[in-house]
Amino acid sequence: DAKTTQPPSMDCAEGRAANLPCNHSTISGNEYVYWYRQIHSQGPQYIIHGLKNNETNEMASLIITEDRKSSTLILPHATLRDTAVYYCIVQGAQKLVFGQGTRLTINP
Amino acid sequence: GAVVSQHPSRVICKSGTSVKIECRSLDFQATTMFWYRQFPKQSLMLMATSNEGSKATYEQGVEKDKFLINHASLTLSTLTVTSAHPEDSSFYICSARVREWGYGYTFGSGTRLTVV
């Protein structure tokens, strides 16, 4: 499975859009990009996934570059409850392997 | 939908005893479940893949005899930490793939194990 690179931490003001980048330059054609988040002392939560088209759901938007080598997760109006570790994972075969993720802190 | 219920959420046990953690898929069938362990300030580490009706597949470095996994039905997988020691204290999380989510993963709420 392709490796991903994320910044270790980010800050965002409450009410603003939070844009979390992810690099996955070795992604192969049939691998999807998934985003999960983990709030302290809880199990991870699925957010969104995509292959090559941009995706949007009630939680977030996912923008994937045309060459698929990077993506951005957008939380349009961040709240304090969005403070969490966000994981970008390229998911191919059976196993889901977590990197270190981005620790996003939403500030009041 | 696609909820995985994990119990207990928190357990304290004495060194040398065994602890069982249950993971149930409530509204879907999970032929495969995954068990993770997470130490403080670290990411999740996959321990094993649990397959319904067959033996679990363990990741390198995970002791099969210490972490017993049973997946007897399409909705239940259990992880038993045998002869627990303080170094087994960790956050244990189960997960399953959901076809309706493009085979994304749903996760249990985790079990905080403390061995004293």
Coordinates of C-alpha atoms in Angstrom, one line a residue:
Chain A
D1 CA 0.0 0.0 0.0
A2 CA 1.2 3.5 -0.8
K3 CA 2.7 5.6 1.9
T4 CA 1.3 9.0 2.9
T5 CA 2.9 12.1 4.3
Q6 CA 1.0 14.6 6.5
P7 CA 2.1 17.6 8.6
P8 CA 2.3 16.5 12.2
S9 CA 0.2 19.4 13.5
M10 CA -2.0 22.3 12.4
D11 CA -4.1 25.0 14.0
C12 CA -7.3 26.6 12.8
A13 CA -9.6 29.2 14.2
E14 CA -13.1 28.2 15.1
G15 CA -15.6 28.9 12.3
R16 CA -12.9 29.0 9.6
A17 CA -12.2 26.3 7.0
A18 CA -9.6 23.7 8.0
N19 CA -7.6 22.4 5.1
L20 CA -5.5 19.3 5.8
P21 CA -3.0 18.3 3.1
C22 CA -1.8 14.8 2.4
N23 CA 0.9 13.6 -0.1
H24 CA 0.6 10.1 -1.6
S25 CA 2.9 10.3 -4.6
T26 CA 3.3 6.5 -4.9
I27 CA -0.5 5.8 -5.1
S28 CA -1.5 3.3 -7.7
G29 CA -4.4 3.4 -10.0
N30 CA -6.8 1.2 -8.0
E31 CA -6.1 2.6 -4.6
Y32 CA -8.5 4.9 -2.8
V33 CA -7.7 7.8 -0.5
Y34 CA -9.5 7.5 2.8
W35 CA -9.6 10.0 5.7
Y36 CA -10.3 9.1 9.3
R37 CA -10.1 11.1 12.5
Q38 CA -9.5 10.1 16.1
I39 CA -10.8 12.2 18.9
H40 CA -8.9 11.7 22.2
S41 CA -9.5 8.2 23.8
Q42 CA -12.0 7.2 21.1
G43 CA -11.9 4.8 18.2
P44 CA -11.2 6.4 14.8
Q45 CA -14.1 7.7 12.8
Y46 CA -14.5 7.4 9.0
I47 CA -14.8 10.8 7.3
I48 CA -14.7 10.4 3.5
H49 CA -13.0 8.6 0.7
G50 CA -12.3 9.1 -3.0
L51 CA -10.6 7.7 -6.0
K52 CA -10.0 10.6 -8.4
N53 CA -13.0 12.8 -8.3
N54 CA -13.6 15.4 -5.6
E55 CA -16.1 14.2 -3.0
T56 CA -18.3 16.0 -0.5
N57 CA -20.5 14.7 2.4
E58 CA -22.0 16.1 5.5
M59 CA -18.7 16.1 7.3
A60 CA -16.1 17.3 4.8
S61 CA -14.9 17.7 1.3
L62 CA -12.1 15.8 -0.3
I63 CA -10.1 17.4 -3.1
I64 CA -7.8 15.0 -5.1
T65 CA -5.3 16.5 -7.5
E66 CA -5.5 15.4 -11.1
D67 CA -2.3 13.3 -10.9
R68 CA -3.7 11.8 -7.6
K69 CA -0.4 12.4 -5.9
S70 CA -1.9 14.6 -3.2
S71 CA -5.2 15.4 -1.6
T72 CA -6.7 17.9 0.8
L73 CA -9.4 17.3 3.3
I74 CA -11.6 20.4 4.0
L75 CA -13.7 21.0 7.0
P76 CA -15.7 24.0 5.9
H77 CA -16.6 25.5 9.2
A78 CA -14.4 24.0 11.9
T79 CA -15.8 23.7 15.5
L80 CA -14.0 22.9 18.7
R81 CA -15.3 19.4 18.4
D82 CA -13.2 18.9 15.3
T83 CA -10.1 18.9 17.3
A84 CA -8.6 15.5 16.6
V85 CA -5.9 13.5 14.9
Y86 CA -6.6 13.2 11.2
Y87 CA -5.3 10.3 9.2
C88 CA -5.0 10.2 5.5
I89 CA -4.6 6.6 4.3
V90 CA -4.2 5.1 0.9
Q91 CA -6.2 1.9 1.0
G92 CA -5.6 -0.9 -1.3
A93 CA -5.5 -4.5 -0.2
Q94 CA -6.9 -5.9 3.0
K95 CA -4.9 -4.2 5.8
L96 CA -5.4 -0.6 6.9
V97 CA -2.1 0.8 8.1
F98 CA -2.1 4.1 10.1
G99 CA 0.7 6.7 9.8
Q100 CA 1.1 9.4 12.4
G101 CA -1.6 11.7 11.1
T102 CA -2.1 15.4 11.6
R103 CA -3.0 16.7 15.0
L104 CA -5.6 19.5 14.2
T105 CA -6.3 21.9 17.0
I106 CA -9.3 24.2 16.6
N107 CA -8.9 27.4 18.6
P108 CA -11.7 29.5 19.9
Chain B
G1 CA -25.4 2.4 10.2
A2 CA -22.4 0.2 10.3
V3 CA -21.8 0.3 14.0
V4 CA -19.3 -1.8 15.8
S5 CA -19.9 -2.1 19.5
Q6 CA -16.9 -2.8 21.7
H7 CA -17.0 -3.9 25.4
P8 CA -15.8 -3.2 27.9
S9 CA -14.7 0.4 27.4
R10 CA -12.4 0.3 30.3
V11 CA -10.9 -2.6 32.4
I12 CA -8.4 -2.9 35.2
C13 CA -7.0 -6.3 35.9
K14 CA -4.3 -7.8 38.0
S15 CA -1.1 -9.0 36.6
G16 CA -1.3 -12.7 35.5
T17 CA -5.0 -12.7 34.8
S18 CA -6.8 -12.8 31.5
V19 CA -9.1 -10.2 30.0
K20 CA -11.6 -10.7 27.2
I21 CA -12.6 -7.9 24.9
E22 CA -15.7 -8.2 22.7
C23 CA -16.5 -6.6 19.4
R24 CA -19.9 -6.9 17.8
S25 CA -21.1 -5.6 14.4
L26 CA -24.7 -4.4 15.2
D27 CA -26.3 -3.8 11.8
F28 CA -24.1 -5.6 9.3
Q29 CA -22.2 -8.8 9.0
A30 CA -18.4 -8.7 9.3
T31 CA -16.6 -11.7 7.9
T32 CA -13.3 -10.0 8.7
M33 CA -12.5 -7.8 11.7
F34 CA -9.2 -6.2 12.6
W35 CA -7.6 -5.6 16.0
Y36 CA -5.4 -2.7 16.8
R37 CA -3.4 -1.5 19.8
Q38 CA -2.5 2.0 20.6
F39 CA 0.0 3.2 23.1
P40 CA -0.1 6.8 24.5
K41 CA 0.8 9.5 21.9
Q42 CA 1.3 6.9 19.2
S43 CA -0.7 5.8 16.2
L44 CA -2.7 2.7 15.9
M45 CA -0.8 -0.5 15.3
L46 CA -2.5 -3.5 13.6
M47 CA -2.2 -6.6 15.7
A48 CA -4.2 -9.2 13.8
T49 CA -6.9 -9.9 11.3
S50 CA -9.8 -12.0 12.5
N51 CA -11.6 -14.1 10.0
E52 CA -15.0 -15.7 10.7
G53 CA -14.7 -19.4 11.0
S54 CA -10.9 -19.6 10.6
K55 CA -7.7 -18.8 12.4
A56 CA -6.6 -15.2 12.8
T57 CA -3.7 -13.8 11.0
Y58 CA -1.2 -12.1 13.3
E59 CA 1.2 -9.3 12.4
Q60 CA 4.9 -9.8 12.9
G61 CA 5.9 -9.5 16.5
V62 CA 2.5 -10.2 18.0
E63 CA 2.3 -13.3 20.1
K64 CA -0.5 -15.6 19.1
D65 CA -0.6 -17.4 22.4
K66 CA -0.9 -14.2 24.3
F67 CA -3.5 -12.5 22.3
L68 CA -6.2 -15.1 21.5
I69 CA -8.6 -14.1 18.8
N70 CA -11.9 -15.9 18.2
H71 CA -14.3 -15.0 15.4
A72 CA -17.1 -17.6 15.9
S73 CA -19.9 -15.7 14.1
L74 CA -20.4 -13.1 11.4
T75 CA -21.1 -10.5 14.1
L76 CA -18.7 -11.2 17.0
S77 CA -15.0 -11.2 17.4
T78 CA -13.2 -11.5 20.7
L79 CA -9.7 -10.7 21.8
T80 CA -8.4 -12.3 25.0
V81 CA -5.3 -11.0 26.6
T82 CA -3.9 -13.9 28.5
S83 CA -1.6 -13.7 31.5
A84 CA -1.6 -10.0 31.3
H85 CA 1.3 -7.9 32.4
P86 CA 1.7 -4.2 33.0
E87 CA 3.3 -3.7 29.5
D88 CA 0.1 -5.0 28.0
S89 CA -1.7 -1.9 29.3
S90 CA -2.9 -0.1 26.2
F91 CA -5.9 1.0 24.2
Y92 CA -7.3 -1.8 22.1
I93 CA -9.6 -1.1 19.1
C94 CA -11.4 -3.4 16.7
S95 CA -12.7 -2.5 13.3
A96 CA -14.5 -4.0 10.3
R97 CA -14.9 -3.1 6.6
V98 CA -18.2 -1.7 5.4
R99 CA -19.2 -2.5 1.8
E100 CA -21.6 0.4 1.7
W101 CA -18.7 2.8 2.5
G102 CA -16.6 1.6 -0.4
Y103 CA -15.0 -0.8 2.0
G104 CA -14.0 1.9 4.4
Y105 CA -13.6 0.9 8.0
T106 CA -15.8 1.4 11.0
F107 CA -14.2 1.2 14.4
G108 CA -15.2 0.3 17.9
S109 CA -15.0 2.8 20.7
G110 CA -11.9 1.1 22.1
T111 CA -11.0 -0.6 25.4
R112 CA -8.6 1.0 27.8
L113 CA -6.8 -1.9 29.5
T114 CA -4.8 -1.2 32.6
V115 CA -2.8 -4.1 34.2
V116 CA -1.8 -3.5 37.8

